[in-house]
GROMACS .gro file of C-alpha atoms in nm:
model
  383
    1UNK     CA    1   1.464   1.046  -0.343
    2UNK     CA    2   1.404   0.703  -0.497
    3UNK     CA    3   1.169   0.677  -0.759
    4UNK     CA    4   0.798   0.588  -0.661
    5UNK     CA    5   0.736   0.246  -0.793
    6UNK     CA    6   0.379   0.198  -0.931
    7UNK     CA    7   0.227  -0.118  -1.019
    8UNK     CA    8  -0.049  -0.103  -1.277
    9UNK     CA    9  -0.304  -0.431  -1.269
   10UNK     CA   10  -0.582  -0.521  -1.475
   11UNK     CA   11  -0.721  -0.817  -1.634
   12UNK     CA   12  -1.017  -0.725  -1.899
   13UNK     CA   13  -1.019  -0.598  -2.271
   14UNK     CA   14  -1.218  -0.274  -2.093
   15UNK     CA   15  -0.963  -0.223  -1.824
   16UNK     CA   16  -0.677  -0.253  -2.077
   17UNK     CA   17  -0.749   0.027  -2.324
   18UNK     CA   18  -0.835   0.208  -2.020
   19UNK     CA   19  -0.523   0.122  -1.822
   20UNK     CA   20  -0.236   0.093  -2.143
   21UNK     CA   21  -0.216   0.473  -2.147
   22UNK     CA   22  -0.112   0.508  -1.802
   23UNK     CA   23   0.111   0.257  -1.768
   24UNK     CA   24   0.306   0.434  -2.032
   25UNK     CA   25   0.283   0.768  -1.940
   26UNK     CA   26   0.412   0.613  -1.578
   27UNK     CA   27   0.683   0.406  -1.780
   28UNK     CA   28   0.755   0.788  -1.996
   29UNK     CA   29   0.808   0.983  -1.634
   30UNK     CA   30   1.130   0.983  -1.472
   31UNK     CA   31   0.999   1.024  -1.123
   32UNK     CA   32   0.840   0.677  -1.158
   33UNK     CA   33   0.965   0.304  -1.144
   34UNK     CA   34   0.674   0.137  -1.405
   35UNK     CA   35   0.580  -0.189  -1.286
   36UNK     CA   36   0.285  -0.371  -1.508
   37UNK     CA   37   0.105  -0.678  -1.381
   38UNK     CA   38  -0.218  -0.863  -1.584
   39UNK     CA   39  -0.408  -1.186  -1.439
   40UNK     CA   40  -0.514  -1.244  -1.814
   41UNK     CA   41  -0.916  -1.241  -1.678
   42UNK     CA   42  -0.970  -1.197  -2.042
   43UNK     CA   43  -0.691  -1.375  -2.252
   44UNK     CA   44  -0.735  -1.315  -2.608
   45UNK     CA   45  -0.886  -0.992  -2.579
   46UNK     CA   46  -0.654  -0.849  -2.325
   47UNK     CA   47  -0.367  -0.947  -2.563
   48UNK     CA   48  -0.460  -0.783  -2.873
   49UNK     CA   49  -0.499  -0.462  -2.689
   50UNK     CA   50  -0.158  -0.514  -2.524
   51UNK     CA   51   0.002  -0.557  -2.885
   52UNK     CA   52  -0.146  -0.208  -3.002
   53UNK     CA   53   0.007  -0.011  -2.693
   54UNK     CA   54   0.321  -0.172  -2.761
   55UNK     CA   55   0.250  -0.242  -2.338
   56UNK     CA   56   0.497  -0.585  -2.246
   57UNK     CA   57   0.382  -0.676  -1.892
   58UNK     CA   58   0.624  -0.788  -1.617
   59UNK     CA   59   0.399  -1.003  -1.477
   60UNK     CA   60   0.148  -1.225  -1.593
   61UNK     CA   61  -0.096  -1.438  -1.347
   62UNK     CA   62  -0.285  -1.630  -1.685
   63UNK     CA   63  -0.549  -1.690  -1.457
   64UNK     CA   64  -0.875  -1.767  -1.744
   65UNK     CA   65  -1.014  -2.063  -1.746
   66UNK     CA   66  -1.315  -2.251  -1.969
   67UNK     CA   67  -1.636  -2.128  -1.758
   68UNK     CA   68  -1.471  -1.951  -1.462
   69UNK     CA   69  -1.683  -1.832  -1.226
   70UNK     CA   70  -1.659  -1.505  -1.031
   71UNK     CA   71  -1.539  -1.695  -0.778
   72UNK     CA   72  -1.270  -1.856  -0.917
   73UNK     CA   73  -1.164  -1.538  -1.120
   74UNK     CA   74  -1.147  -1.364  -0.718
   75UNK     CA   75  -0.957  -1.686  -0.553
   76UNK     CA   76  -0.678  -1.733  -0.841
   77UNK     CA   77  -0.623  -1.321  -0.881
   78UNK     CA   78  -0.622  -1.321  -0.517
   79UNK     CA   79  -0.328  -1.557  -0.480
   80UNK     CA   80  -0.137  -1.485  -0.769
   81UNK     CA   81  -0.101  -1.137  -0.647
   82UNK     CA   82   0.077  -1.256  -0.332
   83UNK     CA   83   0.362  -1.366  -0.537
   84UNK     CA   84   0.388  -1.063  -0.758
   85UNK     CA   85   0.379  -0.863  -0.436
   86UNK     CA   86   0.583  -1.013  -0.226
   87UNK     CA   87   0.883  -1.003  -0.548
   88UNK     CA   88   0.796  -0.629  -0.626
   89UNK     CA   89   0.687  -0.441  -0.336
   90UNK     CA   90   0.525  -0.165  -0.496
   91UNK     CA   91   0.483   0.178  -0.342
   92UNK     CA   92   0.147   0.187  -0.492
   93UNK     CA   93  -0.082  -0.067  -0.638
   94UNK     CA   94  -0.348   0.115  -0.937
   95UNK     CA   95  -0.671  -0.057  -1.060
   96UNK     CA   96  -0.884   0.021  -1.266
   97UNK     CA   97  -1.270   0.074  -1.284
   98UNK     CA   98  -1.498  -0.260  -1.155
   99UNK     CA   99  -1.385  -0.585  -1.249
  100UNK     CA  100  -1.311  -0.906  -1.100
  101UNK     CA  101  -0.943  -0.842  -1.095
  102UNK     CA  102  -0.990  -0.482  -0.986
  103UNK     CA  103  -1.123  -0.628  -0.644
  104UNK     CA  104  -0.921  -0.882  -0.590
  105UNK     CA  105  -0.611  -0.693  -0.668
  106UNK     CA  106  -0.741  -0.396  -0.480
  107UNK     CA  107  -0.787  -0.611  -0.177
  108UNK     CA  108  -0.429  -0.796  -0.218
  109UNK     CA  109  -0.288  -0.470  -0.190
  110UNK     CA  110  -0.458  -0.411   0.097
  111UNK     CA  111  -0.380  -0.749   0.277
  112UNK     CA  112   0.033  -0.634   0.176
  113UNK     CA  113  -0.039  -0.319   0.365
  114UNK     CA  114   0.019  -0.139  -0.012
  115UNK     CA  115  -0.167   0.170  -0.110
  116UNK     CA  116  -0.431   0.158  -0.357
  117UNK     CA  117  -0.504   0.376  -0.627
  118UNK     CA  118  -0.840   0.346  -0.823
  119UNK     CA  119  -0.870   0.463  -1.154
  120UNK     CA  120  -1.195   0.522  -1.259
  121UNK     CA  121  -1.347   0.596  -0.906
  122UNK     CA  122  -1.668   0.702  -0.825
  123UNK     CA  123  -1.903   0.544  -1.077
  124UNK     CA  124  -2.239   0.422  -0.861
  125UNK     CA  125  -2.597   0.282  -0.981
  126UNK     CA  126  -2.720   0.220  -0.562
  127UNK     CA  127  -2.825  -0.076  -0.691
  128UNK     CA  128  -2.581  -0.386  -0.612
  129UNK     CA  129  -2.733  -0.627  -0.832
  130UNK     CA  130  -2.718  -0.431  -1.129
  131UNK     CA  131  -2.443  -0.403  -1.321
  132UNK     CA  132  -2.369  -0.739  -1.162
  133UNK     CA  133  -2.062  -0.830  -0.996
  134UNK     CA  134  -1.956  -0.448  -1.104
  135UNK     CA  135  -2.142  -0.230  -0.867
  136UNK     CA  136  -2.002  -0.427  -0.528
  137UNK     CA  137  -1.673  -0.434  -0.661
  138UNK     CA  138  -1.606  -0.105  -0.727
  139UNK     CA  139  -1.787   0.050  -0.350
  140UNK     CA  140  -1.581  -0.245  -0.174
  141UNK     CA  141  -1.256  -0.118  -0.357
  142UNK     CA  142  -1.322   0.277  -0.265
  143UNK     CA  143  -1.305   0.107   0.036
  144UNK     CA  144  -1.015   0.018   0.022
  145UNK     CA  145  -0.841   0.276  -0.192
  146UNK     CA  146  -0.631   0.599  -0.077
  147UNK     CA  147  -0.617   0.773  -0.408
  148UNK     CA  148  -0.955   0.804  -0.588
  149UNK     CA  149  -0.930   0.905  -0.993
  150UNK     CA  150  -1.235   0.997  -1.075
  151UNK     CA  151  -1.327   1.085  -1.459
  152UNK     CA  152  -1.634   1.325  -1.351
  153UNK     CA  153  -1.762   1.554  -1.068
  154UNK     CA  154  -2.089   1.355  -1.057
  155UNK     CA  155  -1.824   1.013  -0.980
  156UNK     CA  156  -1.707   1.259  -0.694
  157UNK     CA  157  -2.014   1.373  -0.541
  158UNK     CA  158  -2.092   1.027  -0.563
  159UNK     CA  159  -1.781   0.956  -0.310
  160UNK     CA  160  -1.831   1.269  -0.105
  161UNK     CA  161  -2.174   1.084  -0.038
  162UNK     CA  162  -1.985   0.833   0.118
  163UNK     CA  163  -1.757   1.055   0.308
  164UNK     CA  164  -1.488   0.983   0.081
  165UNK     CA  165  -1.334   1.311   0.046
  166UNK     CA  166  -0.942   1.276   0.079
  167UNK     CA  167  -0.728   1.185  -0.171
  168UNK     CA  168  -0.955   1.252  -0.452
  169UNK     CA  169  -0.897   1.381  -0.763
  170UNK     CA  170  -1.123   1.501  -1.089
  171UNK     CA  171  -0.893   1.341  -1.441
  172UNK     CA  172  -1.120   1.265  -1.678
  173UNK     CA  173  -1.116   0.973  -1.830
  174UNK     CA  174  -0.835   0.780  -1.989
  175UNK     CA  175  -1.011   0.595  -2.245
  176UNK     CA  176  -1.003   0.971  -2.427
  177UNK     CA  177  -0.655   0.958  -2.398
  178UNK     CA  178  -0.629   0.626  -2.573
  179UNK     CA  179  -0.811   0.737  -2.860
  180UNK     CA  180  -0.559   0.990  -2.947
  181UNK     CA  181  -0.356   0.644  -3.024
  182UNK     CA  182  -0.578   0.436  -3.175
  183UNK     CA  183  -0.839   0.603  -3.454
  184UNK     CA  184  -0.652   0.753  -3.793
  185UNK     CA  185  -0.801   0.872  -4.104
  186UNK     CA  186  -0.686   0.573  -4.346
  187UNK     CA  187  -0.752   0.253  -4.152
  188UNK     CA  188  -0.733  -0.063  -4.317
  189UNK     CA  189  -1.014  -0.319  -4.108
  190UNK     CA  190  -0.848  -0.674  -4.106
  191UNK     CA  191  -1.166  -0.763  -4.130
  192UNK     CA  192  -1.327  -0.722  -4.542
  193UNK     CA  193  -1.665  -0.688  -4.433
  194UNK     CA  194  -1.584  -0.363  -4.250
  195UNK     CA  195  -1.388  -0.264  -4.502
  196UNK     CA  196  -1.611  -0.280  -4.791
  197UNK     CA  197  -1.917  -0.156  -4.594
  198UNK     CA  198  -2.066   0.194  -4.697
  199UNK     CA  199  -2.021   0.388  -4.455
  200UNK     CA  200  -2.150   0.716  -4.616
  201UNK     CA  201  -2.472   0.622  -4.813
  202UNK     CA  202  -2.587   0.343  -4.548
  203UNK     CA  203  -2.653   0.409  -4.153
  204UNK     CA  204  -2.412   0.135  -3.974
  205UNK     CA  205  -2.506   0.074  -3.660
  206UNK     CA  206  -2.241  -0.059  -3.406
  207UNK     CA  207  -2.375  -0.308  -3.179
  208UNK     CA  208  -2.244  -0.447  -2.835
  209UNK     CA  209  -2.417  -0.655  -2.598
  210UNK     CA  210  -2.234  -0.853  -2.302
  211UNK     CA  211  -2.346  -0.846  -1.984
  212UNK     CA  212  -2.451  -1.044  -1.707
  213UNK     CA  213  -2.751  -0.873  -1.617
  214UNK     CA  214  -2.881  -0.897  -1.950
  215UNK     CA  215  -2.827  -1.264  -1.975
  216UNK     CA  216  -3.195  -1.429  -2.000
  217UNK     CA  217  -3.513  -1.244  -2.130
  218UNK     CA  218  -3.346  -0.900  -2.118
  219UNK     CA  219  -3.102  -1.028  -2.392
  220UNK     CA  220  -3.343  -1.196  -2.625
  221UNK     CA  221  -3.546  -0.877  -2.593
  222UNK     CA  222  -3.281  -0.681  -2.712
  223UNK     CA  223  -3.130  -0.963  -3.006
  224UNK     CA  224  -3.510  -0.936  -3.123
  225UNK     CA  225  -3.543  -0.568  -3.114
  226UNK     CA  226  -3.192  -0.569  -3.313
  227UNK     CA  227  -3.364  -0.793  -3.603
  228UNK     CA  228  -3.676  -0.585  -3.600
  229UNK     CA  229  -3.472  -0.201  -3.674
  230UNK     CA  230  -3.295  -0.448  -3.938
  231UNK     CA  231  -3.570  -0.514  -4.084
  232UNK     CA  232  -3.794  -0.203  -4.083
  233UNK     CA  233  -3.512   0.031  -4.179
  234UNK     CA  234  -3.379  -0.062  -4.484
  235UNK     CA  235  -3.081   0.165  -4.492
  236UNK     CA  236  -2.950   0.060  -4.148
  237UNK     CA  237  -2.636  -0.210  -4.126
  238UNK     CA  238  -2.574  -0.344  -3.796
  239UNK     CA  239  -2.226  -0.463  -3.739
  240UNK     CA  240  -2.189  -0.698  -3.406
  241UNK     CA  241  -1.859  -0.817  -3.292
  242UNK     CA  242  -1.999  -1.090  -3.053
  243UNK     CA  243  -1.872  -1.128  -2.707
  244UNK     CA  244  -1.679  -1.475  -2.682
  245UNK     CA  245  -1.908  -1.570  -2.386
  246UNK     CA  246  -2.070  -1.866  -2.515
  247UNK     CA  247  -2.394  -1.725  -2.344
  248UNK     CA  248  -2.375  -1.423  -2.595
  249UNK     CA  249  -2.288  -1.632  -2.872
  250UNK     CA  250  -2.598  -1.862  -2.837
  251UNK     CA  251  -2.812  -1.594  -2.807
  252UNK     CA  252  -2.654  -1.353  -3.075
  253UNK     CA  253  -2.703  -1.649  -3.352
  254UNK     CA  254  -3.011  -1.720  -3.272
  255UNK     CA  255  -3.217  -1.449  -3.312
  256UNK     CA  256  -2.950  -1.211  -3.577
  257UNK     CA  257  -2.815  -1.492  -3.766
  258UNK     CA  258  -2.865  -1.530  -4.198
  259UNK     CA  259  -2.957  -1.109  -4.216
  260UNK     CA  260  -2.837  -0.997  -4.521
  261UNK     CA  261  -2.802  -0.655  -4.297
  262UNK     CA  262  -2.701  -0.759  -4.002
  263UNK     CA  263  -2.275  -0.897  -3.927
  264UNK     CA  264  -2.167  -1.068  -3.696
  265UNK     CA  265  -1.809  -1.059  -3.665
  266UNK     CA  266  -1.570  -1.154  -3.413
  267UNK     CA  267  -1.482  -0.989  -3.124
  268UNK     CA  268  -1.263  -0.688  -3.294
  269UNK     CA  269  -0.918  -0.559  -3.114
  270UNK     CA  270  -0.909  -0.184  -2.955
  271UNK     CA  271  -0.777   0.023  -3.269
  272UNK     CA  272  -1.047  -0.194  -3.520
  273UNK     CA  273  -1.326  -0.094  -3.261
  274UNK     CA  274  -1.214   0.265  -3.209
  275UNK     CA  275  -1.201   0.314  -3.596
  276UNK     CA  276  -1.544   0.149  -3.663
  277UNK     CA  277  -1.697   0.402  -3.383
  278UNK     CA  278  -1.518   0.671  -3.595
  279UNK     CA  279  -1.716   0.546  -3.889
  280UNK     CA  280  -2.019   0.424  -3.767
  281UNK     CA  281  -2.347   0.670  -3.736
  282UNK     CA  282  -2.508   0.514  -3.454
  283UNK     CA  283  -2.424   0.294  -3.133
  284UNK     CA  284  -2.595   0.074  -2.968
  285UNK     CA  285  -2.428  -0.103  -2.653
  286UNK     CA  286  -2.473  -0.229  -2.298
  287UNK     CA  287  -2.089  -0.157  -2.278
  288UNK     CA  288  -1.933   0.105  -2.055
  289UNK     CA  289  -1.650   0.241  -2.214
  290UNK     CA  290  -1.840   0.302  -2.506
  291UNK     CA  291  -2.059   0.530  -2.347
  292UNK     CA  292  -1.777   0.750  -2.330
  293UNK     CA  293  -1.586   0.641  -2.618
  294UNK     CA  294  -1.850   0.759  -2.885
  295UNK     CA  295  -1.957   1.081  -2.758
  296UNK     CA  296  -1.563   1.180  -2.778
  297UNK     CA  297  -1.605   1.032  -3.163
  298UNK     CA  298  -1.924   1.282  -3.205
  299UNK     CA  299  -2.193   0.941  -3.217
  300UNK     CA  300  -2.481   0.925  -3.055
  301UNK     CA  301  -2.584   0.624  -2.778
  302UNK     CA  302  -2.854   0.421  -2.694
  303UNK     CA  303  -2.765   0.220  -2.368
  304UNK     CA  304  -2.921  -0.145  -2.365
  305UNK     CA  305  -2.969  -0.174  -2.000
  306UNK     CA  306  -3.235  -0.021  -1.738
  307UNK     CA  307  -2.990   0.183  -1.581
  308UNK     CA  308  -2.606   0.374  -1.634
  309UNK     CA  309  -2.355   0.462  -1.384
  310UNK     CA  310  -2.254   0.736  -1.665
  311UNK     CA  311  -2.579   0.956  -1.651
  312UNK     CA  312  -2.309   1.221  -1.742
  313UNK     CA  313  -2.395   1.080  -2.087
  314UNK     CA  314  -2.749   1.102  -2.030
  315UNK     CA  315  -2.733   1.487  -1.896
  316UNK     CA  316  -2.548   1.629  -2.174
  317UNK     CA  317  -2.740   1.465  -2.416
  318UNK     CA  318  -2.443   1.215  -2.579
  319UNK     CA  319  -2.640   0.912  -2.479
  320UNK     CA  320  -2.991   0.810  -2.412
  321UNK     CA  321  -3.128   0.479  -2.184
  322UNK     CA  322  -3.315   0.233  -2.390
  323UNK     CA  323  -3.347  -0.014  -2.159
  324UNK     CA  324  -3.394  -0.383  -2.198
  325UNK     CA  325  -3.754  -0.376  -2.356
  326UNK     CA  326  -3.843  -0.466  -2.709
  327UNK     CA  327  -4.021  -0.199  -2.824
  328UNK     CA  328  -3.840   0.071  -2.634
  329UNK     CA  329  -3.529  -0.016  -2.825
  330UNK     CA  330  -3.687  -0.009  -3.158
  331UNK     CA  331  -3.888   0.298  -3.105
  332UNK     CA  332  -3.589   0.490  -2.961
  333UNK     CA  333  -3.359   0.361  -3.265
  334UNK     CA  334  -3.599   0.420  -3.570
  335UNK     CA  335  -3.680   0.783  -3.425
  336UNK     CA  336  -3.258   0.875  -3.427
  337UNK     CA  337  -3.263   0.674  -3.786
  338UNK     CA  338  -3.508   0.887  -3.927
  339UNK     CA  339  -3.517   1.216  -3.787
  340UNK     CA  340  -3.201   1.413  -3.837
  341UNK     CA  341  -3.234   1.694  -3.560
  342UNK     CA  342  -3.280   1.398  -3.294
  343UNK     CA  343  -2.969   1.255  -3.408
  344UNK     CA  344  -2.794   1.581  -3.414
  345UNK     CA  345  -2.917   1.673  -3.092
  346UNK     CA  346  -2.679   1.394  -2.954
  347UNK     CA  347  -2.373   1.384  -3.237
  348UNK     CA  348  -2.317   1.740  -3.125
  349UNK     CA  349  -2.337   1.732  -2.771
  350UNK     CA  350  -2.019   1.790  -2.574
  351UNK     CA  351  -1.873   1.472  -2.491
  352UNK     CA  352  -1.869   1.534  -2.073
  353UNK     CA  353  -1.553   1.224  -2.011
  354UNK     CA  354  -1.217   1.414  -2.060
  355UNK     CA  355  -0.977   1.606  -2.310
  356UNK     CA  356  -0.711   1.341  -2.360
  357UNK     CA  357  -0.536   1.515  -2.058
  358UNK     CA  358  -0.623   1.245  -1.807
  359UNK     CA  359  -0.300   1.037  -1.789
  360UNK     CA  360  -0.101   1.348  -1.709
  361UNK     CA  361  -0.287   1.435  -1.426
  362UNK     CA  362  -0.368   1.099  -1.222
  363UNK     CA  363   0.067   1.063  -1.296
  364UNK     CA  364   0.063   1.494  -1.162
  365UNK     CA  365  -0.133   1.350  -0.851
  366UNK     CA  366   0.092   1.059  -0.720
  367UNK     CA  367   0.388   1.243  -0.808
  368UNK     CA  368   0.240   1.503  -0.576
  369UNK     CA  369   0.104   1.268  -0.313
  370UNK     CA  370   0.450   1.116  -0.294
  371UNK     CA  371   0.652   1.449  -0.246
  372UNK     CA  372   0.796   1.444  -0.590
  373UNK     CA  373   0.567   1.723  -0.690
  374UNK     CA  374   0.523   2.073  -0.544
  375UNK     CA  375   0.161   2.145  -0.635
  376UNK     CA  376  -0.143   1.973  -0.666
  377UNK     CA  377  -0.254   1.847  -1.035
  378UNK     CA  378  -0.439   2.051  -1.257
  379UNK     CA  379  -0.850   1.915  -1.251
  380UNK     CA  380  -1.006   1.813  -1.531
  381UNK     CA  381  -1.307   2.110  -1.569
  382UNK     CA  382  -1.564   1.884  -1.751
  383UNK     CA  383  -1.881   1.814  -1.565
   0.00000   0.00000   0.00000
């Protein structure tokens, strides 16, 4: 039997870290032909994460642009893909999660008569305007898909809901398996600030905040809540790497700029923000993967956005919803700042997104969908 060639595509930071680990654990298994193909959504970002995997794509769309637009991210992915496919006729096409490129590669796939495989399936809100563009992409693509990886039972039930019920299977998440890579005991920050910051006597806070829906009042709200735990609690030290969007930067400036507790730093590559997390005592993010990043890392949550596809979080007490109001935020921060059995409430709640394990078993899956296998892969028993 020939090997099954699999062709991993993504185009974000978020999908990279997420996607890196399986494209070498695909690349490490003889049964498979490893094919890797990026449309660069994110340039800078994407390539700093493919430098710490080591990951060397084979094909490379370099689709970003100054101010794309969805639209233009869907139309160029959409079209360089035809190429790519066409030259490597893939037995299987994997994407990852809800972006941009996830759809349109997804739906290339589909329009080469290649099966899909999505990585990351089953994560729903209900409501398609929020997170924005993510929530239509990733329904449309379990549309589209034949395998389904999803990291939880609640992503499943989610599918089952849809009468999606073939070809699914319960992983985990593989952004746990990527931390096993990236965070070590004596890391050296390229960055001095985060080096010389005390991470023992002082409570650093790691912010993120990036996304569409937030853009307008629901980001000032938060950038002022932000300055206002800064300022009321004068052990905390907030540590931002600002989102290159110039929207975020604007906004970030504005309101956090000239704190003597407050940095704001550049965007940081995977194994700088997986070590912070480490280090950190407290995040605070409208950012997906780091929902399920920090729990694994034993740190406590507070999501900056009305609602989370990841209410795993929420359930098993690893993350809490702050929402997008002022006052919320600070009230909900200050509390976890100053009273120690709240915060370890959450720092020692069992992270619910995987046990490293999840590579192994979306590889254990297609090897078994594809007759190279004789059983079915081992589920991931997390709920």
């Amino acid at each position: 039997m020939n090997n099954i060639k699999v062709m991993t595509v993504f185009g974000t930071r978020p999908e990279a870290i997420k996607m890196a680990p399986l494209a070498l654990e695909l690349a490490r298994r003889p049964e498979f032909e490893a094919v890797c193909c990026v449309t660069a959504q994110h340039r800078e970002m994407l390539d700093s994460v493919l430098d710490i995997f080591h990951l060397k794509p084979n094909y490379d769309l370099n689709i970003m642009e100054p101010r794309q637009t969805l639209s233009t991210i869907t139309s160029k992915c959409l079209t360089g893909m035809d190429q790519v496919l066409e030259e490597a006729k893939p037995d299987l096409v994997l994407v990852h999660g809800d972006t941009s490129t996830t759809f349109a590669g997804a739906l290339a796939a589909f329009y080469h008569k290649i099966p899909v495989g999505h990585v990351e399936a089953g994560l729903r809100t209900y409501d398609k305007w929020s997170p924005y563009p993510e929530e239509m992409n990733r329904k449309m693509v379990g549309a589209i898909a034949d395998l389904h990886f999803c990291p939880t039972q609640t992503n499943r039930d989610n599918l089952a809901r849809e009468n999606i019920t073939k070809g699914v299977f319960l992983t985990g998440n593989t952004v746990i398996d990527a931390l096993k890579t990236t965070v070590v005991k004596d890391f050296c920050f390229t960055d001095k600030t985060l080096n010389n910051l005390d991470y023992v006597n002082r409570k650093v806070i790691l912010v993120t905040c990036h996304r569409r829906e937030n853009y307008g009042q629901p980001m000032t709200n938060i950038m002022t809540a932000l300055r206002r735990v800064a300022d009321t609690v004068p052990e905390a030290e907030l540590v931002y790497p600002v989102h290159l969007s110039p929207v975020v930067q604007e906004v970030a400036r504005q309101y956090l700029d000239n704190h003597p507790r407050i940095h704001l730093i550049a965007p940081l590559a995977v194994d700088e923000m997986h070590n912070l997390m480490a280090r950190c005592h407290l995040v605070m993010t409208d950012s997906g993967g780091l929902q399920e990043e920090a729990p694994a890392l034993g740190k406590p949550v507070l999501v900056l956005r009305r609602e989370t596809e990841r209410p795993e979080a929420v359930q098993a007490g690893t993350a809490r919803l702050a929402g997008v109001e002022e006052d919320t935020i600070v009230q909900m921060a200050s509390r976890l700042l100053s009273d120690p059995s709240e915060y370890n409430k959450m720092a020692r709640a069992v992270n619910p997104y995987g046990d490293g394990q999840a590579c192994r078993r979306i590889t254990d899956a297609i090897a078994w969908q594809f007759g190279a296998a004789d059983t079915p892969p081992e589920e991931f028993s997390g709920r």
